[in-house]
GROMACS .gro file of C-alpha atoms in nm:
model
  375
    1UNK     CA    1  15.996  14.951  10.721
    2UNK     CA    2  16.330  15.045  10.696
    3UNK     CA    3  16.525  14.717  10.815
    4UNK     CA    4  16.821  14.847  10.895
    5UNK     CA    5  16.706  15.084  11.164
    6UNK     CA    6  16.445  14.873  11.346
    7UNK     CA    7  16.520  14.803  11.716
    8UNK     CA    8  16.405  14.554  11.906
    9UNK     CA    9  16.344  14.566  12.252
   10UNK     CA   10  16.420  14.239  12.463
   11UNK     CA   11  16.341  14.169  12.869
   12UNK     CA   12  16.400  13.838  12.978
   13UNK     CA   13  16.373  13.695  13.360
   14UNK     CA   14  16.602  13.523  13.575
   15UNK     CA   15  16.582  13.186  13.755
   16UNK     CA   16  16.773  13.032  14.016
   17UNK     CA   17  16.690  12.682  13.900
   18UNK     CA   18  16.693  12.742  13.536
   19UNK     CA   19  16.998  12.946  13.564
   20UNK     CA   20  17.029  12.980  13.158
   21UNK     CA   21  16.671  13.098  13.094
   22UNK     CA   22  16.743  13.427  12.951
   23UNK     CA   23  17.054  13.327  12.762
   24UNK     CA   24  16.850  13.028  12.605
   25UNK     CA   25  16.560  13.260  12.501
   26UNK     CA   26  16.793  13.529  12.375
   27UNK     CA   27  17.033  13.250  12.157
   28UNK     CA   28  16.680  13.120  11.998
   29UNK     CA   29  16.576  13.495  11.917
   30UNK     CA   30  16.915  13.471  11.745
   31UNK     CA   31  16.919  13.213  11.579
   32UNK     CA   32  16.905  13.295  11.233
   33UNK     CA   33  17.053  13.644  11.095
   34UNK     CA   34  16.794  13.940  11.089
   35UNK     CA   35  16.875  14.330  11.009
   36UNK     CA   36  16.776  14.435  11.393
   37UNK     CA   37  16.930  14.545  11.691
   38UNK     CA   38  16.849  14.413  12.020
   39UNK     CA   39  16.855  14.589  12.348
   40UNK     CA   40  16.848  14.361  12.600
   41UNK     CA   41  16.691  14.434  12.958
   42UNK     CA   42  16.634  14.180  13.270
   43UNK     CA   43  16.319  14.210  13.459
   44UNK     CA   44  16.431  14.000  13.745
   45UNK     CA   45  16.218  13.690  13.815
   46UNK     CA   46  15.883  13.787  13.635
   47UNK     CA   47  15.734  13.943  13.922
   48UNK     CA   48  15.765  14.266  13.943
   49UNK     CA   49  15.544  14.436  13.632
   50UNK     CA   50  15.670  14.808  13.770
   51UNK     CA   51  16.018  14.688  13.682
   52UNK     CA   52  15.945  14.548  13.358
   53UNK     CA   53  15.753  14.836  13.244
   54UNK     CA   54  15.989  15.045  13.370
   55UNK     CA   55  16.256  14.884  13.145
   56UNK     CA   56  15.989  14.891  12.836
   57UNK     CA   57  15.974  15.293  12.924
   58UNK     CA   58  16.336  15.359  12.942
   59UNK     CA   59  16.359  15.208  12.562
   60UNK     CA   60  16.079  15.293  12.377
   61UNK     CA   61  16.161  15.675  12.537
   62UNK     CA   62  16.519  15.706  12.515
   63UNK     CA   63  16.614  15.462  12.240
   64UNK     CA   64  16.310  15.511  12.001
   65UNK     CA   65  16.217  15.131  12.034
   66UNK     CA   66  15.878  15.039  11.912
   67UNK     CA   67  15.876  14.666  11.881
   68UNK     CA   68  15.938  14.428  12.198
   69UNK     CA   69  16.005  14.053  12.285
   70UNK     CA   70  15.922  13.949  12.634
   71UNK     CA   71  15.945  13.653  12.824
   72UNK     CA   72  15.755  13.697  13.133
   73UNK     CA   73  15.518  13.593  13.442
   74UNK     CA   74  15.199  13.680  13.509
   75UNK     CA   75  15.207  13.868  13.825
   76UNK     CA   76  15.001  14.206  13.699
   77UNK     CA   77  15.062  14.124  13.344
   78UNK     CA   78  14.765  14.337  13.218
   79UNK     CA   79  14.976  14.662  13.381
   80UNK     CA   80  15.246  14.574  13.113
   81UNK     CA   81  15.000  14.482  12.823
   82UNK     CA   82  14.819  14.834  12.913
   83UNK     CA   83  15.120  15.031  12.889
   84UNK     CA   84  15.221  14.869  12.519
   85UNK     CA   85  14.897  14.922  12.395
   86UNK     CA   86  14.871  15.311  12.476
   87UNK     CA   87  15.167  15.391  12.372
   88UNK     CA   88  15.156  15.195  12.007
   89UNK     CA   89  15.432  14.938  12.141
   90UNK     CA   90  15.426  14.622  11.963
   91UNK     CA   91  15.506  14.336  12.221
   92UNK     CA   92  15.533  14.008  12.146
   93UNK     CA   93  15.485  13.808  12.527
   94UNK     CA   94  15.655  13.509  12.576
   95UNK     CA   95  15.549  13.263  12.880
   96UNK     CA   96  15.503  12.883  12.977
   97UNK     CA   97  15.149  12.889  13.047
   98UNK     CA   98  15.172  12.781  13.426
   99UNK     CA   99  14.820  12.974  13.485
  100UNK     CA  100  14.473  13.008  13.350
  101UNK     CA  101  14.448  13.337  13.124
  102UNK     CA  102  14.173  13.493  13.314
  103UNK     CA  103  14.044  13.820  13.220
  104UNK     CA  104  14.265  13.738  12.882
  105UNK     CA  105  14.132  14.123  12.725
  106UNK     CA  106  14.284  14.131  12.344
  107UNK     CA  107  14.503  14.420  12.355
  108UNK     CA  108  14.573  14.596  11.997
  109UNK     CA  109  14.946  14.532  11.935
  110UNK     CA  110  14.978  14.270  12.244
  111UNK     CA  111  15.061  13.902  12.100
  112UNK     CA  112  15.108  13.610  12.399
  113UNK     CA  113  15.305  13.355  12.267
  114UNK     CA  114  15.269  13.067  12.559
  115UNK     CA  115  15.434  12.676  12.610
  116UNK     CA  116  15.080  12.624  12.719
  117UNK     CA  117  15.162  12.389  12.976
  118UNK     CA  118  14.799  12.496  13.063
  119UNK     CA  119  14.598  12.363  12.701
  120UNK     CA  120  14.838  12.069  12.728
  121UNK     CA  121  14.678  11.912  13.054
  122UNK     CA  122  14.338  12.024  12.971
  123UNK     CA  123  14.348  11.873  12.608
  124UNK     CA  124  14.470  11.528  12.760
  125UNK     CA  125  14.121  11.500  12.953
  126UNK     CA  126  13.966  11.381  12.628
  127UNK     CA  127  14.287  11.137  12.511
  128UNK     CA  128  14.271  10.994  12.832
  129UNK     CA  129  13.856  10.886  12.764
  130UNK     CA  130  13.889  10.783  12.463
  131UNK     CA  131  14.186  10.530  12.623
  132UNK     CA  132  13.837  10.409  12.832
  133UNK     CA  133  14.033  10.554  13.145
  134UNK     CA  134  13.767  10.696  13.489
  135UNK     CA  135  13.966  10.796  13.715
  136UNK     CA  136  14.298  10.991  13.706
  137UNK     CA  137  14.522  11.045  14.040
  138UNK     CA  138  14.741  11.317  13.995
  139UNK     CA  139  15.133  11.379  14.171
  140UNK     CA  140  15.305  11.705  14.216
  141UNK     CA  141  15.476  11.925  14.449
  142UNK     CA  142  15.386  12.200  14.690
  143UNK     CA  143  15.548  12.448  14.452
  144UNK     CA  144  15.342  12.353  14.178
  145UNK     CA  145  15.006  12.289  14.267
  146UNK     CA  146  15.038  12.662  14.389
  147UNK     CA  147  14.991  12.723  14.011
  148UNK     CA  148  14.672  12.722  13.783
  149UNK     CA  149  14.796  12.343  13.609
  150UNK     CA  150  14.556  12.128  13.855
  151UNK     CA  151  14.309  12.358  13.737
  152UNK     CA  152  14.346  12.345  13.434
  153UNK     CA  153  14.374  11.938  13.413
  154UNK     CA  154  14.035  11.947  13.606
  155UNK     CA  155  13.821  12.173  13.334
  156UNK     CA  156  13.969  11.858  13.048
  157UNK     CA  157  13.873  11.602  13.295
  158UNK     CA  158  13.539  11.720  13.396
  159UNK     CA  159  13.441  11.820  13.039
  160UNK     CA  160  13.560  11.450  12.960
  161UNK     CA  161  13.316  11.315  13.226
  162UNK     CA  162  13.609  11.111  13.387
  163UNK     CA  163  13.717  11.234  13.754
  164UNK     CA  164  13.988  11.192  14.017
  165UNK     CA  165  14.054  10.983  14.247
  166UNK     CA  166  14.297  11.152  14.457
  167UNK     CA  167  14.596  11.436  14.467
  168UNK     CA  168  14.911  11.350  14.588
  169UNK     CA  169  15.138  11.678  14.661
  170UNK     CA  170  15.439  11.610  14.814
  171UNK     CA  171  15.469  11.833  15.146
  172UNK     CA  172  15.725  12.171  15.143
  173UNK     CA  173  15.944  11.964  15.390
  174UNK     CA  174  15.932  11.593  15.277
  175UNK     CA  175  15.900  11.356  15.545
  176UNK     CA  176  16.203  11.089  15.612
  177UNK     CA  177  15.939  10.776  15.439
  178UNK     CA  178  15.834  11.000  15.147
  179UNK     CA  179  15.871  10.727  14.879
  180UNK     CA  180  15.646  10.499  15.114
  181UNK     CA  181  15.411  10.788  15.165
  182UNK     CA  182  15.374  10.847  14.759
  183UNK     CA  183  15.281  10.533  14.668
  184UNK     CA  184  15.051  10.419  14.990
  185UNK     CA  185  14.815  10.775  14.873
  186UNK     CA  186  14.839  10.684  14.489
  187UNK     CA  187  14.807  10.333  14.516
  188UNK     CA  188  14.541  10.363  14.784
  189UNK     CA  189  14.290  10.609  14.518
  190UNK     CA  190  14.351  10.284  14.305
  191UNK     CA  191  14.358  10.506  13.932
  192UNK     CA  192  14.348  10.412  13.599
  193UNK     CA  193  14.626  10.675  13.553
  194UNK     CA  194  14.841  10.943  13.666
  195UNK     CA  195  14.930  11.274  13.601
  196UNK     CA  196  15.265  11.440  13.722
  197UNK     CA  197  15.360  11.774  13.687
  198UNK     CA  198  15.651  11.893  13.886
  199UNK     CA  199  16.007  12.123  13.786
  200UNK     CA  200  16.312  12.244  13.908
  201UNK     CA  201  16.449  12.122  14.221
  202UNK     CA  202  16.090  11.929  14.288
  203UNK     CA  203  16.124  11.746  14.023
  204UNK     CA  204  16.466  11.650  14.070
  205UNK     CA  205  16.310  11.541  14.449
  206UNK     CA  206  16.000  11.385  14.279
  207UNK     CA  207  16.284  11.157  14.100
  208UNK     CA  208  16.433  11.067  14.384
  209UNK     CA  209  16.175  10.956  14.544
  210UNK     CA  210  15.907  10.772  14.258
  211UNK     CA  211  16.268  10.594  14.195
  212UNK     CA  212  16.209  10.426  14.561
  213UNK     CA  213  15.879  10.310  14.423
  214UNK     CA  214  15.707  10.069  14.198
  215UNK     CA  215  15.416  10.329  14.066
  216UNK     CA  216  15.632  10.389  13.709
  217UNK     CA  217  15.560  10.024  13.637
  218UNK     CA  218  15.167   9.970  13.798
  219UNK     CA  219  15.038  10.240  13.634
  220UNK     CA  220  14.999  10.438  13.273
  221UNK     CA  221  15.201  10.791  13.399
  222UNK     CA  222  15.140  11.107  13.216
  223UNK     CA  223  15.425  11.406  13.285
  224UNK     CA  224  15.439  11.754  13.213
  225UNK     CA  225  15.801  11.791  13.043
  226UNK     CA  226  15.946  11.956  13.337
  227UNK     CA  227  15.919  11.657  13.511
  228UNK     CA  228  16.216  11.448  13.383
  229UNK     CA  229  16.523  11.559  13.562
  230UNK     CA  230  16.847  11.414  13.495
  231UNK     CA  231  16.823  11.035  13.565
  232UNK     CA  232  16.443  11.006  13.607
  233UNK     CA  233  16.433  10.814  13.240
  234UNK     CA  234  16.526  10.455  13.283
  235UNK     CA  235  16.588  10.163  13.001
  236UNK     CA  236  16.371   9.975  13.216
  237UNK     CA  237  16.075  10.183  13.321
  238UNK     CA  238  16.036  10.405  12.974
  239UNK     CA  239  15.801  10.245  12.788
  240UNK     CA  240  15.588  10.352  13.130
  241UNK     CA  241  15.482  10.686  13.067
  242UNK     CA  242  15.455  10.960  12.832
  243UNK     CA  243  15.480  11.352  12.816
  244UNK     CA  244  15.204  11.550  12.732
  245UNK     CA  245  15.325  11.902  12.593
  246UNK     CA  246  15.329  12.105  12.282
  247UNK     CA  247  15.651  12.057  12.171
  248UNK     CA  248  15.956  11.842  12.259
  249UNK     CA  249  16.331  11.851  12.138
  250UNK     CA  250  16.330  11.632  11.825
  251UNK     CA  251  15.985  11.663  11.674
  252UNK     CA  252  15.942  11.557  11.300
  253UNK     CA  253  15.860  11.912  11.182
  254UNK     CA  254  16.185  12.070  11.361
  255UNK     CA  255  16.396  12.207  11.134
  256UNK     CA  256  16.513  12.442  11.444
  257UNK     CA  257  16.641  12.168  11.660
  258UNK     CA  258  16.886  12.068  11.357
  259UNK     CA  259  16.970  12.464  11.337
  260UNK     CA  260  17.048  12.482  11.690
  261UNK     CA  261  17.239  12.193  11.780
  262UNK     CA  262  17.496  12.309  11.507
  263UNK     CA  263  17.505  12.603  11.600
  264UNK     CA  264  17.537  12.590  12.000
  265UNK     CA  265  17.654  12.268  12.042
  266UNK     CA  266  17.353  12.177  12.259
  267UNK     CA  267  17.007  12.049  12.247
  268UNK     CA  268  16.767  12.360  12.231
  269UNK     CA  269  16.533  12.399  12.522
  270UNK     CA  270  16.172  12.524  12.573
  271UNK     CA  271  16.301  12.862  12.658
  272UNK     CA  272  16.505  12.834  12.314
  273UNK     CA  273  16.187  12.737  12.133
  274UNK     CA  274  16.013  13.026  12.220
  275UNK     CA  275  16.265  13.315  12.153
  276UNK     CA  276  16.309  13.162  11.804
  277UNK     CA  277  15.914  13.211  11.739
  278UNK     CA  278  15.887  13.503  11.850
  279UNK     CA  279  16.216  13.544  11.531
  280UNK     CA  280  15.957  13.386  11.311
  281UNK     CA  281  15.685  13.584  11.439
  282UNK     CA  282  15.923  13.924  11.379
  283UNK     CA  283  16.034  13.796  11.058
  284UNK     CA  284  15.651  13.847  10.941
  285UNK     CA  285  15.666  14.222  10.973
  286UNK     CA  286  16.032  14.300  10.874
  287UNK     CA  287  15.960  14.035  10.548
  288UNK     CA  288  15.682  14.211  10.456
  289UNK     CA  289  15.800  14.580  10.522
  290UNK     CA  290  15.535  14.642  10.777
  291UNK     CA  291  15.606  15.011  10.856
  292UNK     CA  292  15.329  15.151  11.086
  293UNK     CA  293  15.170  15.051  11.413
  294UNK     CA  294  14.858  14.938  11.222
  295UNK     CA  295  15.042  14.751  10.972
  296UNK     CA  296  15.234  14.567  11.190
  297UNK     CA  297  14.955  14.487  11.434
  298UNK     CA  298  14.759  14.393  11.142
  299UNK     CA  299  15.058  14.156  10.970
  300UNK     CA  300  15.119  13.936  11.286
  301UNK     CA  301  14.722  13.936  11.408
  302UNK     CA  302  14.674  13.770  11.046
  303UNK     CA  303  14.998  13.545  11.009
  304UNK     CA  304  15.047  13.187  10.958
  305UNK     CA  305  15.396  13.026  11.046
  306UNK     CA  306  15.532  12.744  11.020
  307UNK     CA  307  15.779  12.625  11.359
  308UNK     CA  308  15.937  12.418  11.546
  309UNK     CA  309  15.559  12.332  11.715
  310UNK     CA  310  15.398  12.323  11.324
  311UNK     CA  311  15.184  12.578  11.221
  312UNK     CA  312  15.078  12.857  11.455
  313UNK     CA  313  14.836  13.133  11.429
  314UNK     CA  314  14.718  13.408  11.619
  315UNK     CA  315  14.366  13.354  11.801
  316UNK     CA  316  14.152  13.615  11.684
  317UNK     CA  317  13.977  13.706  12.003
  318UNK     CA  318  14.233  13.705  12.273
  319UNK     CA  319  14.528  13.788  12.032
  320UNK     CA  320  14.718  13.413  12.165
  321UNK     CA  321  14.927  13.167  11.966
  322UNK     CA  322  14.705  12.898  11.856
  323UNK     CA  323  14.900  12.568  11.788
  324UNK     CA  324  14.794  12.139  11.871
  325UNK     CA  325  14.948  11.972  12.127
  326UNK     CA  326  15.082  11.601  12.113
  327UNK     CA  327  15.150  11.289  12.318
  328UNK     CA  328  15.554  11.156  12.319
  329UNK     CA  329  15.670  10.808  12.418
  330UNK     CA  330  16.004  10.816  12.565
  331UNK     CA  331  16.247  10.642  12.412
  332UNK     CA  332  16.561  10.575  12.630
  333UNK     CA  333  16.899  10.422  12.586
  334UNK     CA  334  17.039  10.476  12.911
  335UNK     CA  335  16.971  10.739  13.181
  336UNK     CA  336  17.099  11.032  13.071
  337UNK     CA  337  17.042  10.939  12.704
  338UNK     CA  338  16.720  10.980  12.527
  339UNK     CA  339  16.472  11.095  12.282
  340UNK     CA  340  16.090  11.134  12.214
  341UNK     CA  341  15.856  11.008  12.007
  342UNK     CA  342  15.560  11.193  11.896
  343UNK     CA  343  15.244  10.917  11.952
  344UNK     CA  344  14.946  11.140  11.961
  345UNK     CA  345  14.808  11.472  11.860
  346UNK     CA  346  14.599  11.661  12.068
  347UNK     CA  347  14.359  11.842  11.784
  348UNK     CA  348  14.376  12.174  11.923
  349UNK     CA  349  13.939  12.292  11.868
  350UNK     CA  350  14.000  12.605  12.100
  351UNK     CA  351  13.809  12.502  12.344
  352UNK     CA  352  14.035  12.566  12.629
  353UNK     CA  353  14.066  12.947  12.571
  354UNK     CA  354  13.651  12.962  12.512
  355UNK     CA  355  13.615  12.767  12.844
  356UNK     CA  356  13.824  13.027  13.061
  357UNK     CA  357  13.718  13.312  12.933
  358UNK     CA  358  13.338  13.240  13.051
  359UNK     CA  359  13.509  13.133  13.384
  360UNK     CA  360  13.456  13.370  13.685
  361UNK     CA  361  13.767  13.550  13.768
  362UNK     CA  362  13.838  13.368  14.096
  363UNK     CA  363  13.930  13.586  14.398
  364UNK     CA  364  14.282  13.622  14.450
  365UNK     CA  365  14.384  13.392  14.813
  366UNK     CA  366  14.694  13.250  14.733
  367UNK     CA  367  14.928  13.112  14.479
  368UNK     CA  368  15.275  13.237  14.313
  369UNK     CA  369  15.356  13.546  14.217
  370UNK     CA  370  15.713  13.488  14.034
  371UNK     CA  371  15.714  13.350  13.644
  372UNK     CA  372  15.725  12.927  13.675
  373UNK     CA  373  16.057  12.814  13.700
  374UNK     CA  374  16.183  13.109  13.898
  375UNK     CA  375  16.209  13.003  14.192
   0.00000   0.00000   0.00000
């Protein structure tokens, strides 16, 4: 491949609550120097796959582009993976993992790079046995539990042989004794722990109100990482709980943090994370002068890199990133200063993909349509 010439298509989503999600993606795609040139498209907020393959369209017909970066939802994804695959697009999909990959067909060309928030909570059914825990109460909001995470958290716990012992979702319209209402329902299904999994403005309520409560300090509390809004991390309460995810700012093997945060200024965030993969994941066919379709389906489908998450490879059967998850500790020196600790791995077996992919599709009756976060 000529490296000079190769373009590289890029569509990114908005978000009203993560108002620099495209801009983080696109500086982590950027990080490091590469012979490309990106043409940058918005697809609104992830669901709407006529626009986004209408934006694919317009470049690979009018500008020649072959190779794409995506950060979508999953509203009709398979439309967009469909329309790569016939027309020898390689795409490179980008997403946090806020659903179950049902009906996850491998699509020649079609890589899904996820956060996983999905494997995350599913792997920590079997951490949370061996830690002799039965019964697990889980907290979230009405925005989130209209996602596939609950689900997801209830394969690991029921393949774990532990179960629940109630949900507490806070209501669309909290009521005026919400803090009182949390922790009578959590502390009334009397759990050996919780799980919390709540973003954007919910999370920033969720803080608000567990900060009324005494549930950080009764109980061992596991969060998603969207969870911690500013000010939810206290000196007092952090030793309390612990974020289950598959990467964190800070990790040991994250050379790209250090890259970042010289570069920007800033701490790097998910959204960073995964644009500068997908560079790494690029980097495999333009290092290795991939030229044709077949080549450079065949480079990526058989790479090995090394990341900000450790090393990642491609699943063989549904053509997904397959990386371990971990366990941090939250280490805090005030409020709105803190870091994380990396306590546990999650040995990543592949079990979670095998186990949805002999799930039934379930019928759709409700749920989100836009990508998490963009609300």
């Amino acid at each position: 491949m000529n490296s000079e010439q190769i373009k590289i298509g890029v569509l990114y989503p908005l978000s009203e609550q993560y108002k620099t999600i495209g801009t983080d993606f696109i500086k982590g795609l950027k990080l490091k120097q590469q012979p490309v040139k990106f043409l940058i498209e918005s697809i609104g907020i992830g669901n709407d796959d006529k626009l986004a393959i209408d934006k694919m369209q317009k470049m690979h017909l009018q500008d020649d582009v072959q190779v794409f970066v995506a950060f979508t939802g999953h509203n009709n994804i398979d439309n967009l993976y469909s329309y790569a695959e016939s027309n020898n697009i390689v795409l490179i999909v980008n997403d946090l993992g806020a659903t179950l990959p049902f009906n996850s067909v491998k699509r020649k060309g079609v890589f899904i790079n996820s956060y996983a928030l999905n494997e995350s909570v599913y792997l920590l059914g079997r951490s949370l046995k061996e830690k002799g825990y039965n019964t697990i109460c889980t907290s979230t909001s009405y925005y989130d539990a209209g996602y596939g995470l609950l689900m997801a958290l209830e394969s690991g716990i029921a393949e774990a042989g532990l179960q629940f012992s109630g949900h507490y979702i806070t209501p669309f319209q909290p009521r005026e004794n919400e803090p009182e209402c949390m922790e009578q329902a959590i502390t009334s299904a009397s759990p050996d722990a919780v799980v919390a999994f709540h973003s954007g403005l919910y999370a920033q309520e969720h803080k608000d109100f567990i900060s009324n409560t005494s549930l950080l300090g009764s109980y061992p509390y596991y969060v998603t990482p969207f969870t911690i809004s500013n000010g939810f991390i206290q000196q007092d309460t952090a030793g309390e709980f612990l974020v289950v995810s598959s990467w964190m700012p800070g990790m040991a093997t994250d050379d790209f943090y250090t890259s970042f945060k010289e570069k920007h200024n800033e701490e790097p965030t998910v959204f960073a994370m995964l644009g500068y993969e997908s560079y790494l994941l690029l980097s495999e066919i333009i290092g290795k002068g991939a030229e044709s379709y077949d080549a450079m389906c065949s480079t990526i489908a058989n790479c090995a890199i090394e990341g900000p998450r450790g090393i990642i490879t491609i699943d063989k059967e549904t053509n997904r990133t397959f990386f371990n998850h971990y366990i941090f500790k939250t280490i805090a020196y005030d409020e709105n200063n803190f870091s994380f600790q990396q306590v546990e791995t999650l040995k990543n077996d592949g079990g979670f993909l095998k186990r949805v992919l002999q799930m039934p599709v379930p019928p759709k009756l409700g749920g989100w349509h836009n990508a998490y976060l963009c609300h």
